[in-house]
PDB file of C-alpha atoms in Angstrom:
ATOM      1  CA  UNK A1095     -97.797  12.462 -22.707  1.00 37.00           C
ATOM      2  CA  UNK A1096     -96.440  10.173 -20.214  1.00 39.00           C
ATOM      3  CA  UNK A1097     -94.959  11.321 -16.722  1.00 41.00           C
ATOM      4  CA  UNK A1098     -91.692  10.248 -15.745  1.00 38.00           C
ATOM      5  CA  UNK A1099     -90.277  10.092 -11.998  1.00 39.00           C
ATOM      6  CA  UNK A1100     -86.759  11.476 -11.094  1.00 44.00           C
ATOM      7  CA  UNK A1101     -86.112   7.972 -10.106  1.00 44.00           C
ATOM      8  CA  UNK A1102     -86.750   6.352 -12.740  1.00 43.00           C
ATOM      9  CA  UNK A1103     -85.373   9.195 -15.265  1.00 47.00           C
ATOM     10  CA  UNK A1104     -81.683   8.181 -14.186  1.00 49.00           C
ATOM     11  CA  UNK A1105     -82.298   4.606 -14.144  1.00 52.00           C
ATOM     12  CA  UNK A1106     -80.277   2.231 -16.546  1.00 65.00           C
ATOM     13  CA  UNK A1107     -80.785  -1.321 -17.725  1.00 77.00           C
ATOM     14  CA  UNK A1108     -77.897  -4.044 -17.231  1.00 81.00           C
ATOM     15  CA  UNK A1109     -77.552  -6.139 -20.392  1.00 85.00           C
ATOM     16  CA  UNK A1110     -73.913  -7.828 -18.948  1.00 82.00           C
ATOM     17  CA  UNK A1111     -72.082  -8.046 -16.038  1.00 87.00           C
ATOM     18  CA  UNK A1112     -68.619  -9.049 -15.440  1.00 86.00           C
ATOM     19  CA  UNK A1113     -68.646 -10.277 -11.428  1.00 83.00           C
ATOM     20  CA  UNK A1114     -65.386 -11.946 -11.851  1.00 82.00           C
ATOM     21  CA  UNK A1115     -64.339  -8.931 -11.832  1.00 80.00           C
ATOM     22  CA  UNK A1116     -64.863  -7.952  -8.312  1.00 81.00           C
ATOM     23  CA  UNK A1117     -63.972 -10.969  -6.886  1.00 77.00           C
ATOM     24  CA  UNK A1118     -60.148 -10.724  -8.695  1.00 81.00           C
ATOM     25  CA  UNK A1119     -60.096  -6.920  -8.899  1.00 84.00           C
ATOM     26  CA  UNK A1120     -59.873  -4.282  -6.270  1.00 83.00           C
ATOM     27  CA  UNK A1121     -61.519  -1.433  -8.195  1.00 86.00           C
ATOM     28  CA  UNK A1122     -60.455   1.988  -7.288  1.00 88.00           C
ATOM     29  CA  UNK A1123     -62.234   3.894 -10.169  1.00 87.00           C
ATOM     30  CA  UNK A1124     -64.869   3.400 -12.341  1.00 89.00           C
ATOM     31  CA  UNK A1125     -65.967   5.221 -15.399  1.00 89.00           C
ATOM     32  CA  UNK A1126     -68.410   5.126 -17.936  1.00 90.00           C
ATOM     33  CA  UNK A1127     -67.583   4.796 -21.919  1.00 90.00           C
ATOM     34  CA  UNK A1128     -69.337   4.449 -25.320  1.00 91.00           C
ATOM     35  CA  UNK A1129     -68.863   1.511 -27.635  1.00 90.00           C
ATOM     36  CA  UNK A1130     -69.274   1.001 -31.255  1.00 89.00           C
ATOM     37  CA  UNK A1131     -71.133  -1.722 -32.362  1.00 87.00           C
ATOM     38  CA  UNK A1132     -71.918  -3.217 -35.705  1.00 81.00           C
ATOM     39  CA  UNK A1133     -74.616  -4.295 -37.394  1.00 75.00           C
ATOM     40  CA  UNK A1134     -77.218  -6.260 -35.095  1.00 80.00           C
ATOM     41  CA  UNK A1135     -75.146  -6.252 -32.063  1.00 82.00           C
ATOM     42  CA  UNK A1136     -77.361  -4.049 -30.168  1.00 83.00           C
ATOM     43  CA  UNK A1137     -80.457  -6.526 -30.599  1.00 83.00           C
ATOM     44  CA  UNK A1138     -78.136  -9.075 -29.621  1.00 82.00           C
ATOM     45  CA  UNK A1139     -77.105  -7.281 -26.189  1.00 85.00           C
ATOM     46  CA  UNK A1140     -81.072  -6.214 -25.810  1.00 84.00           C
ATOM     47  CA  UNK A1141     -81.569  -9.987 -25.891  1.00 82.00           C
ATOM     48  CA  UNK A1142     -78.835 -10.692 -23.067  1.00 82.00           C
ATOM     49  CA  UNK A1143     -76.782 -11.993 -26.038  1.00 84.00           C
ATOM     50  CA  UNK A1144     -73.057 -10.900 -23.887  1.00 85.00           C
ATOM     51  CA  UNK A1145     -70.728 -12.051 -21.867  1.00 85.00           C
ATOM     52  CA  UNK A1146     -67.682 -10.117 -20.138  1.00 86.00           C
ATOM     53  CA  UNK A1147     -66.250 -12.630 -18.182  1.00 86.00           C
ATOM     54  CA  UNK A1148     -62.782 -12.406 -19.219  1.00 84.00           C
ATOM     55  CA  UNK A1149     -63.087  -8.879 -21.282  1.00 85.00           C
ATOM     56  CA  UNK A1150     -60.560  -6.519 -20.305  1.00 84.00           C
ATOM     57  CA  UNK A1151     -59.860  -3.003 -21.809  1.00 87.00           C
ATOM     58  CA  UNK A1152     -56.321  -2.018 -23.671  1.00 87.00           C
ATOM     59  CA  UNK A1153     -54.886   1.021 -24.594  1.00 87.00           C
ATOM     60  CA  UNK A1154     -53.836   1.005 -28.109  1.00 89.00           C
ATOM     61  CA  UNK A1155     -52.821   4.160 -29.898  1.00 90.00           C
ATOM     62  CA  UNK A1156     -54.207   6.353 -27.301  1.00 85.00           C
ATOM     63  CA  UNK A1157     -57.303   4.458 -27.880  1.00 88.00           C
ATOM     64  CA  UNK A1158     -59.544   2.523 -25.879  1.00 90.00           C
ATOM     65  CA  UNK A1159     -60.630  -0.710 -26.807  1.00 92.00           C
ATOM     66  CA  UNK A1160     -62.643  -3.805 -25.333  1.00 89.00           C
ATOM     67  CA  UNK A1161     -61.045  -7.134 -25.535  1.00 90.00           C
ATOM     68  CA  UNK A1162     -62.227 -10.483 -25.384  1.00 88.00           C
ATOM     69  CA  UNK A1163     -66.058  -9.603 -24.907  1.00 85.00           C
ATOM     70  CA  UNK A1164     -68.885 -11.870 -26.224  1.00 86.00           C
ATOM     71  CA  UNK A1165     -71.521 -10.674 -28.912  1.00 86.00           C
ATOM     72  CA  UNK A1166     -73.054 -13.710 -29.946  1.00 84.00           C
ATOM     73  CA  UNK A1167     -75.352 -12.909 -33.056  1.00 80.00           C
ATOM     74  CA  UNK A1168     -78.806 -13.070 -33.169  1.00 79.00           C
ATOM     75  CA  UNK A1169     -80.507 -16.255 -35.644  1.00 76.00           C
ATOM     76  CA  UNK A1170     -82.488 -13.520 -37.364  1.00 77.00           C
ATOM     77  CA  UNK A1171     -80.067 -11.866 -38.460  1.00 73.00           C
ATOM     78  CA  UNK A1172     -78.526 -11.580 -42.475  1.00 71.00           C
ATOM     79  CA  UNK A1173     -76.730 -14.533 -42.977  1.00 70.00           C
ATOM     80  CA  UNK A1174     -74.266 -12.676 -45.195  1.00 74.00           C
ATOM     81  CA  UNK A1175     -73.317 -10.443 -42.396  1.00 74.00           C
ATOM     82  CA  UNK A1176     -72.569 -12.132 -39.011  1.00 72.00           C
ATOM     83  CA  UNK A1177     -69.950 -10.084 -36.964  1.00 71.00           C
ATOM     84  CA  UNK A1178     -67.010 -11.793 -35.490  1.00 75.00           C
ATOM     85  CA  UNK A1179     -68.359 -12.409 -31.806  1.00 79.00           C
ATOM     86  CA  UNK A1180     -65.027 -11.617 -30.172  1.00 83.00           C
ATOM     87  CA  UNK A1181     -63.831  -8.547 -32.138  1.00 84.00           C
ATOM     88  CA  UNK A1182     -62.043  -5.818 -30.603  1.00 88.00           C
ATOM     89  CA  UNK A1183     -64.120  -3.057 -29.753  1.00 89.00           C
ATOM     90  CA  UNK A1184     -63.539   0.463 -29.570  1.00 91.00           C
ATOM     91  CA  UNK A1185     -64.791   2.452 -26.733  1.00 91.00           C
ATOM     92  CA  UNK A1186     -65.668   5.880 -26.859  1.00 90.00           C
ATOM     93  CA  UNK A1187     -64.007   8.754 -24.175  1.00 90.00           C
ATOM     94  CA  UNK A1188     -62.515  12.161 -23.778  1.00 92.00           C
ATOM     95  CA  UNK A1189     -59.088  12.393 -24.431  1.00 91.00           C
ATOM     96  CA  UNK A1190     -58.089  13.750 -21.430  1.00 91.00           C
ATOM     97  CA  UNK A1191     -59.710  10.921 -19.589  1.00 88.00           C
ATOM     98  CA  UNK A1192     -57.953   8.541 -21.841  1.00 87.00           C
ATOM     99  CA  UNK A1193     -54.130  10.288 -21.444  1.00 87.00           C
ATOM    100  CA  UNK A1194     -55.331   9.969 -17.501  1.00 87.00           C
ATOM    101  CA  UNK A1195     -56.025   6.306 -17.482  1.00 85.00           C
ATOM    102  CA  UNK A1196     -52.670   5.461 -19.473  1.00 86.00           C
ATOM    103  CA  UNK A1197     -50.878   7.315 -16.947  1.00 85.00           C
ATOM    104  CA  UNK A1198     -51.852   5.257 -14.062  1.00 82.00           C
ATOM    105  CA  UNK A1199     -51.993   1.400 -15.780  1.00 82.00           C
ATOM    106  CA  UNK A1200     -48.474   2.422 -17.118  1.00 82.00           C
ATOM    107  CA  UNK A1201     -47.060   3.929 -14.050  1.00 82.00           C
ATOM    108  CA  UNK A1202     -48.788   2.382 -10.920  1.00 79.00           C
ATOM    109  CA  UNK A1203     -49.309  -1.444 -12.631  1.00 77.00           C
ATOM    110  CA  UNK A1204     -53.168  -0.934 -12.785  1.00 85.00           C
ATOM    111  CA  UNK A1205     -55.467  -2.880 -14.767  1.00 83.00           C
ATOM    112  CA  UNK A1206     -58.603  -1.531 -17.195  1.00 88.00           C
ATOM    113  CA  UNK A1207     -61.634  -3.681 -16.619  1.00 89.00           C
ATOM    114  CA  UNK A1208     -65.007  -4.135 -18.440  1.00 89.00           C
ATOM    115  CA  UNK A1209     -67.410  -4.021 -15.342  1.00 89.00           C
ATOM    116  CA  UNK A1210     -70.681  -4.196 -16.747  1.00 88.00           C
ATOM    117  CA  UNK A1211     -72.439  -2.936 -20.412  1.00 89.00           C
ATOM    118  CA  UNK A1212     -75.646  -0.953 -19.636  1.00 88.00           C
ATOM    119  CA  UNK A1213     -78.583   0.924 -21.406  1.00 86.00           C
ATOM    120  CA  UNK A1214     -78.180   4.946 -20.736  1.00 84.00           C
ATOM    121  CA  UNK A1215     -81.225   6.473 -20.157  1.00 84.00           C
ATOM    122  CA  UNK A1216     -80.974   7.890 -23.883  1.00 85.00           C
ATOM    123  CA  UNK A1217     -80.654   4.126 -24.966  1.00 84.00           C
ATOM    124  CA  UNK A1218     -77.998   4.277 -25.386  1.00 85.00           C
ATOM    125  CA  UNK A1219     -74.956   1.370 -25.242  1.00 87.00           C
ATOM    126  CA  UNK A1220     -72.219   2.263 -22.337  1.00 89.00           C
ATOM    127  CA  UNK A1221     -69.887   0.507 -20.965  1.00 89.00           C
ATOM    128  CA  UNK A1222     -68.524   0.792 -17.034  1.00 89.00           C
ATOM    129  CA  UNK A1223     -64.825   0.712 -17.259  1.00 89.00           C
ATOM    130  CA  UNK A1224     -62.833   0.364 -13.645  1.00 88.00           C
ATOM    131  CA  UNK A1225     -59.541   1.434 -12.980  1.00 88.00           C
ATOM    132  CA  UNK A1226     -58.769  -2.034 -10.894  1.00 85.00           C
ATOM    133  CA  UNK A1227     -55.393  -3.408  -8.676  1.00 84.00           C
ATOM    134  CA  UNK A1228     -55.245  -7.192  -8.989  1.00 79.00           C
ATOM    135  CA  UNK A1229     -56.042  -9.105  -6.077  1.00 75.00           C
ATOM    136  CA  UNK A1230     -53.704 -12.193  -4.658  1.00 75.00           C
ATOM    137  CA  UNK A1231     -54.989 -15.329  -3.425  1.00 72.00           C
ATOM    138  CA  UNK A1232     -55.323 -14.264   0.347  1.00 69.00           C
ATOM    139  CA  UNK A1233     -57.168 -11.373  -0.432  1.00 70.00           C
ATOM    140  CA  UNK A1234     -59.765 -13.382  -2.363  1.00 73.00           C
ATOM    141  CA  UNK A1235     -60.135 -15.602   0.129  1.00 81.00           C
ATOM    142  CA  UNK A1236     -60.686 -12.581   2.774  1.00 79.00           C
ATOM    143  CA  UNK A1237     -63.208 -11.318   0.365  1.00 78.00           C
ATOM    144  CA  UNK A1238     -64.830 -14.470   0.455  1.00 79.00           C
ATOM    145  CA  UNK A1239     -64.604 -14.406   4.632  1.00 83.00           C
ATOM    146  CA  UNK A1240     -65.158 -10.743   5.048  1.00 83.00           C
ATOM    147  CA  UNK A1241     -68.749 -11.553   2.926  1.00 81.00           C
ATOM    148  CA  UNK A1242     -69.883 -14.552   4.418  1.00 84.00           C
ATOM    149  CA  UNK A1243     -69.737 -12.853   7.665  1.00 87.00           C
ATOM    150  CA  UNK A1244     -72.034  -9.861   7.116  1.00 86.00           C
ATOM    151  CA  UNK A1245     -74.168 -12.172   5.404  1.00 87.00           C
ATOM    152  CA  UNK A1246     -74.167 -14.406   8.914  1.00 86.00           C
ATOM    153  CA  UNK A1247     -74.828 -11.401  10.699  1.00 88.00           C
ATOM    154  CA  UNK A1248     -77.940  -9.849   8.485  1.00 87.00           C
ATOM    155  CA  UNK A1249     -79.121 -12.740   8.932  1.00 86.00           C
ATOM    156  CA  UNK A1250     -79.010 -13.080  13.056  1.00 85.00           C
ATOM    157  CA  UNK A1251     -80.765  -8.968  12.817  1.00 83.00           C
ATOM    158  CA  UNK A1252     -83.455 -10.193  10.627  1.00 83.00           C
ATOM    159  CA  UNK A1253     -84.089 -12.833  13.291  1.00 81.00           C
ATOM    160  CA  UNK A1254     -83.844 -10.803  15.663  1.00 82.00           C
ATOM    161  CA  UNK A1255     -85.572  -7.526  14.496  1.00 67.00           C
TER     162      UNK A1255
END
């Protein structure tokens, strides 16, 4: 029987990232969501087979769906049955979060984002979903500014320390 630590009971694995994301977003909320997959998808995402650079999450039906994501398929799999990489995928949450999230992209002009797709610590496939306001072109660029200075000046303690 093997011991595990709080720390790592809680701990997740990434299997994609979407950084775009926070350099064109300002996210104000995130939350977490299931996703149903096909087939070998999951051996696909296990292999770092995904990319969510320009995914993006739509309301359709009162139903959440990911857009745009990429499952490339894995060269062991069937050759009979190779998912379409960039199918819409449903994603998994309580209604009431759902009815909450169309409220505010409908109302306020907000934007559902695919942040990142993660192992649970069930093993389970989740999805981070922000609730995100678009950035313009000078806030990027003070972003950018904002970063390189605390970088400049980590580096000038470290020297220092």
């Amino acid at each position: 029987m093997t011991q595990f630590s709080k720390k790592s009971k809680f701990m997740s694995k990434d299997l994609a990232k979407n950084k775009k994301a926070f350099h064109d977003y300002t996210i104000l909320e995130t939350f977490e969501a299931g996703i149903c997959l096909k087939g070998s998808e999951v051996k696909a995402l296990r292999a770092g087979r995904a990319n969510l650079k320009d995914s993006f999450v739509r309301i359709t039906r009162g139903e959440l769906f990911l857009l745009n994501a990429h499952i490339s398929y894995l060269e062991t799999t069937n050759s009979h049955f190779k998912p379409d990489e960039r199918a819409p995928r449903k994603l998994l949450m309580h209604r009431r979060q759902i009815d909450k999230l169309l409220g505010q992209v409908s109302t306020e002009g907000l934007t559902l984002v695919a942040l990142s797709m993660y192992l649970s610590n069930k093993n389970i496939v989740k999805v981070s979903v922000a609730l995100a306001k678009g950035k313009n072109l000078h806030d990027k660029r003070e972003t950018l500014k904002k970063r390189q200075a605390d970088l400049e000046a980590r580096a000038a303690m470290k020297r220092y320390a």
